[in-house]
Short mmCIF file of C-alpha atoms in Angstrom, two decimals:
data_model
loop_
_atom_site.label_atom_id
_atom_site.label_comp_id
_atom_site.label_asym_id
_atom_site.label_seq_id
_atom_site.Cartn_x
_atom_site.Cartn_y
_atom_site.Cartn_z
CA UNK A 1 17.97 74.39 0.86
CA UNK A 2 16.55 72.91 4.02
CA UNK A 3 13.16 71.30 3.40
CA UNK A 4 11.39 70.30 6.59
CA UNK A 5 9.07 68.08 4.53
CA UNK A 6 11.82 65.62 3.50
CA UNK A 7 11.45 63.30 6.53
CA UNK A 8 7.73 63.00 5.85
CA UNK A 9 8.30 62.25 2.17
CA UNK A 10 10.92 59.62 2.99
CA UNK A 11 8.54 57.92 5.38
CA UNK A 12 5.82 57.92 2.71
CA UNK A 13 8.14 56.38 0.10
CA UNK A 14 9.27 53.70 2.55
CA UNK A 15 5.69 52.78 3.33
CA UNK A 16 4.79 52.53 -0.35
CA UNK A 17 7.81 50.30 -1.13
CA UNK A 18 7.09 48.06 1.83
CA UNK A 19 3.47 47.74 0.78
CA UNK A 20 4.49 46.89 -2.78
CA UNK A 21 6.87 44.20 -1.60
CA UNK A 22 4.21 42.73 0.63
CA UNK A 23 1.79 42.50 -2.30
CA UNK A 24 4.39 40.98 -4.61
CA UNK A 25 5.64 38.31 -2.19
CA UNK A 26 3.93 34.92 -2.41
CA UNK A 27 2.08 33.49 0.56
CA UNK A 28 4.43 31.74 2.97
CA UNK A 29 1.83 29.39 4.40
CA UNK A 30 1.88 26.42 2.06
CA UNK A 31 2.74 22.73 1.82
CA UNK A 32 6.39 21.87 1.19
CA UNK A 33 7.93 18.54 0.16
CA UNK A 34 11.51 17.32 0.59
CA UNK A 35 13.51 14.10 0.54
CA UNK A 36 17.04 13.04 1.39
CA UNK A 37 16.81 10.52 -1.46
CA UNK A 38 15.51 12.90 -4.12
CA UNK A 39 16.97 10.93 -7.01
CA UNK A 40 15.24 9.32 -9.98
CA UNK A 41 14.66 5.57 -9.55
CA UNK A 42 15.60 5.73 -5.84
CA UNK A 43 14.23 2.71 -3.97
CA UNK A 44 12.33 2.96 -0.66
CA UNK A 45 12.60 6.73 -0.71
CA UNK A 46 11.32 8.66 2.31
CA UNK A 47 9.43 11.82 1.35
CA UNK A 48 8.57 14.46 3.96
CA UNK A 49 5.64 16.89 3.76
CA UNK A 50 5.39 20.00 5.93
CA UNK A 51 2.21 22.07 6.06
CA UNK A 52 2.16 25.44 7.77
CA UNK A 53 -0.98 26.12 9.78
CA UNK A 54 -2.58 29.42 8.86
CA UNK A 55 -6.11 29.16 10.24
CA UNK A 56 -6.90 31.25 13.30
CA UNK A 57 -9.86 29.09 14.25
CA UNK A 58 -8.94 25.42 13.67
CA UNK A 59 -6.05 22.99 13.34
CA UNK A 60 -4.94 20.84 10.41
CA UNK A 61 -6.73 17.50 10.19
CA UNK A 62 -6.26 15.83 6.77
CA UNK A 63 -4.37 15.92 3.49
CA UNK A 64 -5.63 14.52 0.21
CA UNK A 65 -2.76 14.00 -2.26
CA UNK A 66 -2.80 13.22 -5.97
CA UNK A 67 0.30 11.20 -6.79
CA UNK A 68 2.45 12.10 -9.80
CA UNK A 69 2.69 9.80 -12.79
CA UNK A 70 4.91 6.81 -12.09
CA UNK A 71 3.88 6.29 -8.44
CA UNK A 72 0.96 3.97 -7.74
CA UNK A 73 -1.13 4.33 -4.55
CA UNK A 74 -0.13 0.79 -3.56
CA UNK A 75 3.55 1.83 -3.64
CA UNK A 76 3.09 4.33 -0.77
CA UNK A 77 3.20 3.54 2.94
CA UNK A 78 3.08 5.83 5.97
CA UNK A 79 6.48 6.24 7.65
CA UNK A 80 5.65 8.87 10.29
CA UNK A 81 2.73 11.17 11.14
CA UNK A 82 1.08 12.97 14.07
CA UNK A 83 -0.33 10.63 16.70
CA UNK A 84 -3.57 9.00 15.61
CA UNK A 85 -3.15 9.78 11.92
CA UNK A 86 -3.44 7.02 9.32
CA UNK A 87 -2.97 6.68 5.57
CA UNK A 88 -5.53 5.29 3.12
CA UNK A 89 -5.05 4.74 -0.61
CA UNK A 90 -7.39 6.38 -3.11
CA UNK A 91 -7.88 5.86 -6.83
CA UNK A 92 -5.21 8.44 -7.74
CA UNK A 93 -3.24 8.92 -4.54
CA UNK A 94 -3.89 8.79 -0.81
CA UNK A 95 -5.33 10.58 2.20
CA UNK A 96 -3.51 10.99 5.50
CA UNK A 97 -5.08 12.47 8.60
CA UNK A 98 -6.75 11.95 11.93
CA UNK A 99 -7.56 14.04 14.99
CA UNK A 100 -7.15 17.76 14.26
CA UNK A 101 -3.92 19.30 15.50
CA UNK A 102 -3.97 22.28 17.86
CA UNK A 103 -4.69 25.59 16.13
CA UNK A 104 -1.48 27.11 14.79
CA UNK A 105 0.55 23.87 14.90
CA UNK A 106 2.27 22.86 11.63
CA UNK A 107 1.69 19.35 10.33
CA UNK A 108 4.60 17.09 9.36
CA UNK A 109 4.25 13.59 7.98
CA UNK A 110 6.46 11.21 6.01
CA UNK A 111 5.72 8.52 3.45
CA UNK A 112 7.88 5.78 1.96
CA UNK A 113 7.70 5.30 -1.80
CA UNK A 114 8.64 1.89 -3.20
CA UNK A 115 10.55 3.55 -6.05
CA UNK A 116 10.64 7.08 -7.41
CA UNK A 117 9.96 7.33 -11.15
CA UNK A 118 12.53 8.35 -13.74
CA UNK A 119 11.63 12.04 -13.86
CA UNK A 120 13.12 15.48 -13.26
CA UNK A 121 10.48 16.58 -10.77
CA UNK A 122 7.41 15.22 -9.00
CA UNK A 123 4.27 17.27 -8.36
CA UNK A 124 2.07 16.28 -5.40
CA UNK A 125 -1.19 18.23 -5.73
CA UNK A 126 -2.63 18.55 -2.22
CA UNK A 127 -5.96 19.45 -0.63
CA UNK A 128 -5.47 20.59 2.96
CA UNK A 129 -8.43 20.27 5.34
CA UNK A 130 -8.80 21.90 8.74
CA UNK A 131 -10.83 20.66 11.67
CA UNK A 132 -13.63 23.11 10.92
CA UNK A 133 -13.97 21.81 7.33
CA UNK A 134 -12.08 24.64 5.62
CA UNK A 135 -10.05 23.42 2.62
CA UNK A 136 -6.97 24.98 1.05
CA UNK A 137 -6.08 23.71 -2.44
CA UNK A 138 -2.34 23.59 -3.12
CA UNK A 139 -2.64 22.48 -6.73
CA UNK A 140 -1.35 25.31 -8.92
CA UNK A 141 1.73 25.11 -11.17
CA UNK A 142 3.99 28.02 -12.18
CA UNK A 143 3.07 29.70 -15.46
CA UNK A 144 5.36 32.07 -17.32
CA UNK A 145 7.85 32.14 -14.46
CA UNK A 146 5.27 33.52 -12.03
CA UNK A 147 4.90 31.85 -8.64
CA UNK A 148 1.23 30.93 -8.08
CA UNK A 149 -0.65 31.87 -4.93
CA UNK A 150 -1.34 28.23 -4.06
CA UNK A 151 1.60 26.25 -5.49
CA UNK A 152 1.49 22.47 -5.55
CA UNK A 153 4.28 20.79 -3.57
CA UNK A 154 7.04 19.96 -6.06
CA UNK A 155 10.05 17.70 -5.48
CA UNK A 156 12.98 18.11 -7.87
CA UNK A 157 14.96 14.93 -8.56
CA UNK A 158 18.61 14.37 -9.39
CA UNK A 159 19.52 12.03 -12.24
CA UNK A 160 19.28 8.31 -11.61
CA UNK A 161 22.33 6.53 -10.23
CA UNK A 162 24.41 4.60 -12.79
CA UNK A 163 22.90 1.18 -13.43
CA UNK A 164 19.59 1.99 -11.72
CA UNK A 165 16.59 0.33 -13.36
CA UNK A 166 12.86 0.25 -12.62
CA UNK A 167 11.91 -2.49 -10.17
CA UNK A 168 10.48 -5.53 -11.95
CA UNK A 169 12.24 -4.88 -15.27
CA UNK A 170 14.39 -7.94 -16.20
CA UNK A 171 17.94 -7.33 -17.34
CA UNK A 172 18.44 -7.64 -21.08
CA UNK A 173 20.22 -10.79 -22.28
CA UNK A 174 23.09 -10.05 -24.71
CA UNK A 175 22.42 -11.27 -28.24
CA UNK A 176 25.58 -13.42 -28.29
CA UNK A 177 24.58 -15.15 -25.09
CA UNK A 178 21.09 -15.69 -26.44
CA UNK A 179 22.48 -17.19 -29.64
CA UNK A 180 24.77 -19.49 -27.66
CA UNK A 181 21.90 -20.65 -25.50
CA UNK A 182 19.76 -21.30 -28.56
CA UNK A 183 22.55 -23.28 -30.25
CA UNK A 184 23.15 -25.34 -27.12
CA UNK A 185 19.44 -26.11 -26.83
CA UNK A 186 19.22 -27.15 -30.50
CA UNK A 187 22.33 -29.36 -30.18
CA UNK A 188 20.95 -31.05 -27.09
CA UNK A 189 17.63 -31.72 -28.81
CA UNK A 190 19.40 -33.16 -31.87
CA UNK A 191 21.61 -35.42 -29.74
CA UNK A 192 18.62 -36.67 -27.77
CA UNK A 193 16.74 -37.50 -30.97
CA UNK A 194 19.71 -39.32 -32.52
CA UNK A 195 20.76 -41.32 -29.44
CA UNK A 196 19.69 -45.01 -29.40
CA UNK A 197 17.19 -46.12 -26.82
CA UNK A 198 18.69 -47.78 -23.70
CA UNK A 199 18.74 -51.56 -23.50
CA UNK A 200 15.36 -52.88 -22.44
CA UNK A 201 13.68 -49.55 -23.09
CA UNK A 202 10.77 -49.53 -25.55
CA UNK A 203 11.51 -48.02 -28.93
CA UNK A 204 9.77 -44.91 -30.21
CA UNK A 205 7.14 -45.64 -32.86
CA UNK A 206 5.01 -43.35 -34.94
CA UNK A 207 1.83 -44.65 -33.34
CA UNK A 208 0.59 -47.93 -31.85
CA UNK A 209 -2.07 -48.28 -34.53
CA UNK A 210 0.40 -47.85 -37.38
CA UNK A 211 2.90 -50.29 -35.87
CA UNK A 212 0.22 -52.93 -35.29
CA UNK A 213 -1.11 -52.53 -38.80
CA UNK A 214 2.32 -52.79 -40.38
CA UNK A 215 3.29 -55.84 -38.30
CA UNK A 216 -0.01 -57.61 -38.79
CA UNK A 217 -0.04 -56.90 -42.54
CA UNK A 218 3.41 -58.53 -43.04
CA UNK A 219 2.42 -61.73 -41.15
CA UNK A 220 -0.85 -62.16 -43.05
CA UNK A 221 0.87 -61.86 -46.45
CA UNK A 222 3.48 -64.56 -45.62
CA UNK A 223 0.85 -66.96 -44.29
CA UNK A 224 -1.32 -66.41 -47.38
CA UNK A 225 1.55 -67.21 -49.74
CA UNK A 226 2.41 -70.40 -47.85
CA UNK A 227 -1.21 -71.64 -47.94
CA UNK A 228 -1.52 -70.80 -51.63
CA UNK A 229 1.65 -72.74 -52.46
CA UNK A 230 0.44 -75.75 -50.50
CA UNK A 231 -2.89 -75.72 -52.36
CA UNK A 232 -1.13 -75.55 -55.71
CA UNK A 233 1.14 -78.50 -54.85
CA UNK A 234 -1.81 -80.52 -53.61
CA UNK A 235 -3.82 -79.86 -56.77
CA UNK A 236 -0.88 -80.75 -58.94
CA UNK A 237 -0.29 -83.98 -57.10
CA UNK A 238 -3.97 -84.89 -57.24
CA UNK A 239 -4.16 -84.14 -60.94
CA UNK A 240 -1.14 -86.33 -61.68
CA UNK A 241 -2.60 -89.19 -59.67
CA UNK A 242 -5.93 -89.04 -61.51
CA UNK A 243 -4.16 -88.91 -64.90
CA UNK A 244 -2.11 -92.04 -64.15
CA UNK A 245 -5.15 -93.93 -62.93
CA UNK A 246 -7.18 -93.14 -65.99
CA UNK A 247 -4.32 -94.19 -68.23
CA UNK A 248 -3.92 -97.50 -66.42
CA UNK A 249 -7.65 -98.19 -66.73
CA UNK A 250 -7.58 -97.52 -70.49
CA UNK A 251 -4.67 -99.95 -70.98
CA UNK A 252 -6.46 -102.77 -69.30
#
């Protein structure tokens, strides 16, 4: 049966499907992040941010970024940005911006990170400000597999390269090497303590006061004994002399 209404119905169905797809699709104007060194523990990694301009009245002027855990504001420097833009550290991230770009012009800037953390992905929550003061907040995270309307820029990282370690972390010393070092140190200390003092070098004493007391005490005792012996001999000699004299006087 020929139904002249079929073309009209087909057009209606097409319009409905197209409208449904348009409603289901996420907004394309958002901030994206990418890096050629997107690997955990990568050193001096360059990270690029691209923001699509969507305002019909003003251009992009500034971005306020909250850094993910593991990246300190001091570890970020500006590698490239629109002319006149500068980067300033904040308590939890940084701001980058300057003179507003022409209306409709996308903003692209790059930062250098001292070292990426050991993580699977990095989330850079961003506040995007236009020249007229309008702010877009790209800070939402996916929930239940649903793409948010204002997703935060997210950088997925590959696993760290073999042997990569966080900057500033000393390499571990093997236990056997540590034991050998300890034994060598102990042996050296024992040898130093047992070795005789060089010729002409002063000997090691417990303390000057103790040495003086011991030395002085020995000399005083010897002198005292000698004096005592002399006194005894003198008294004995004197006593014998007096006894002989008295005896001689009695005989006369």
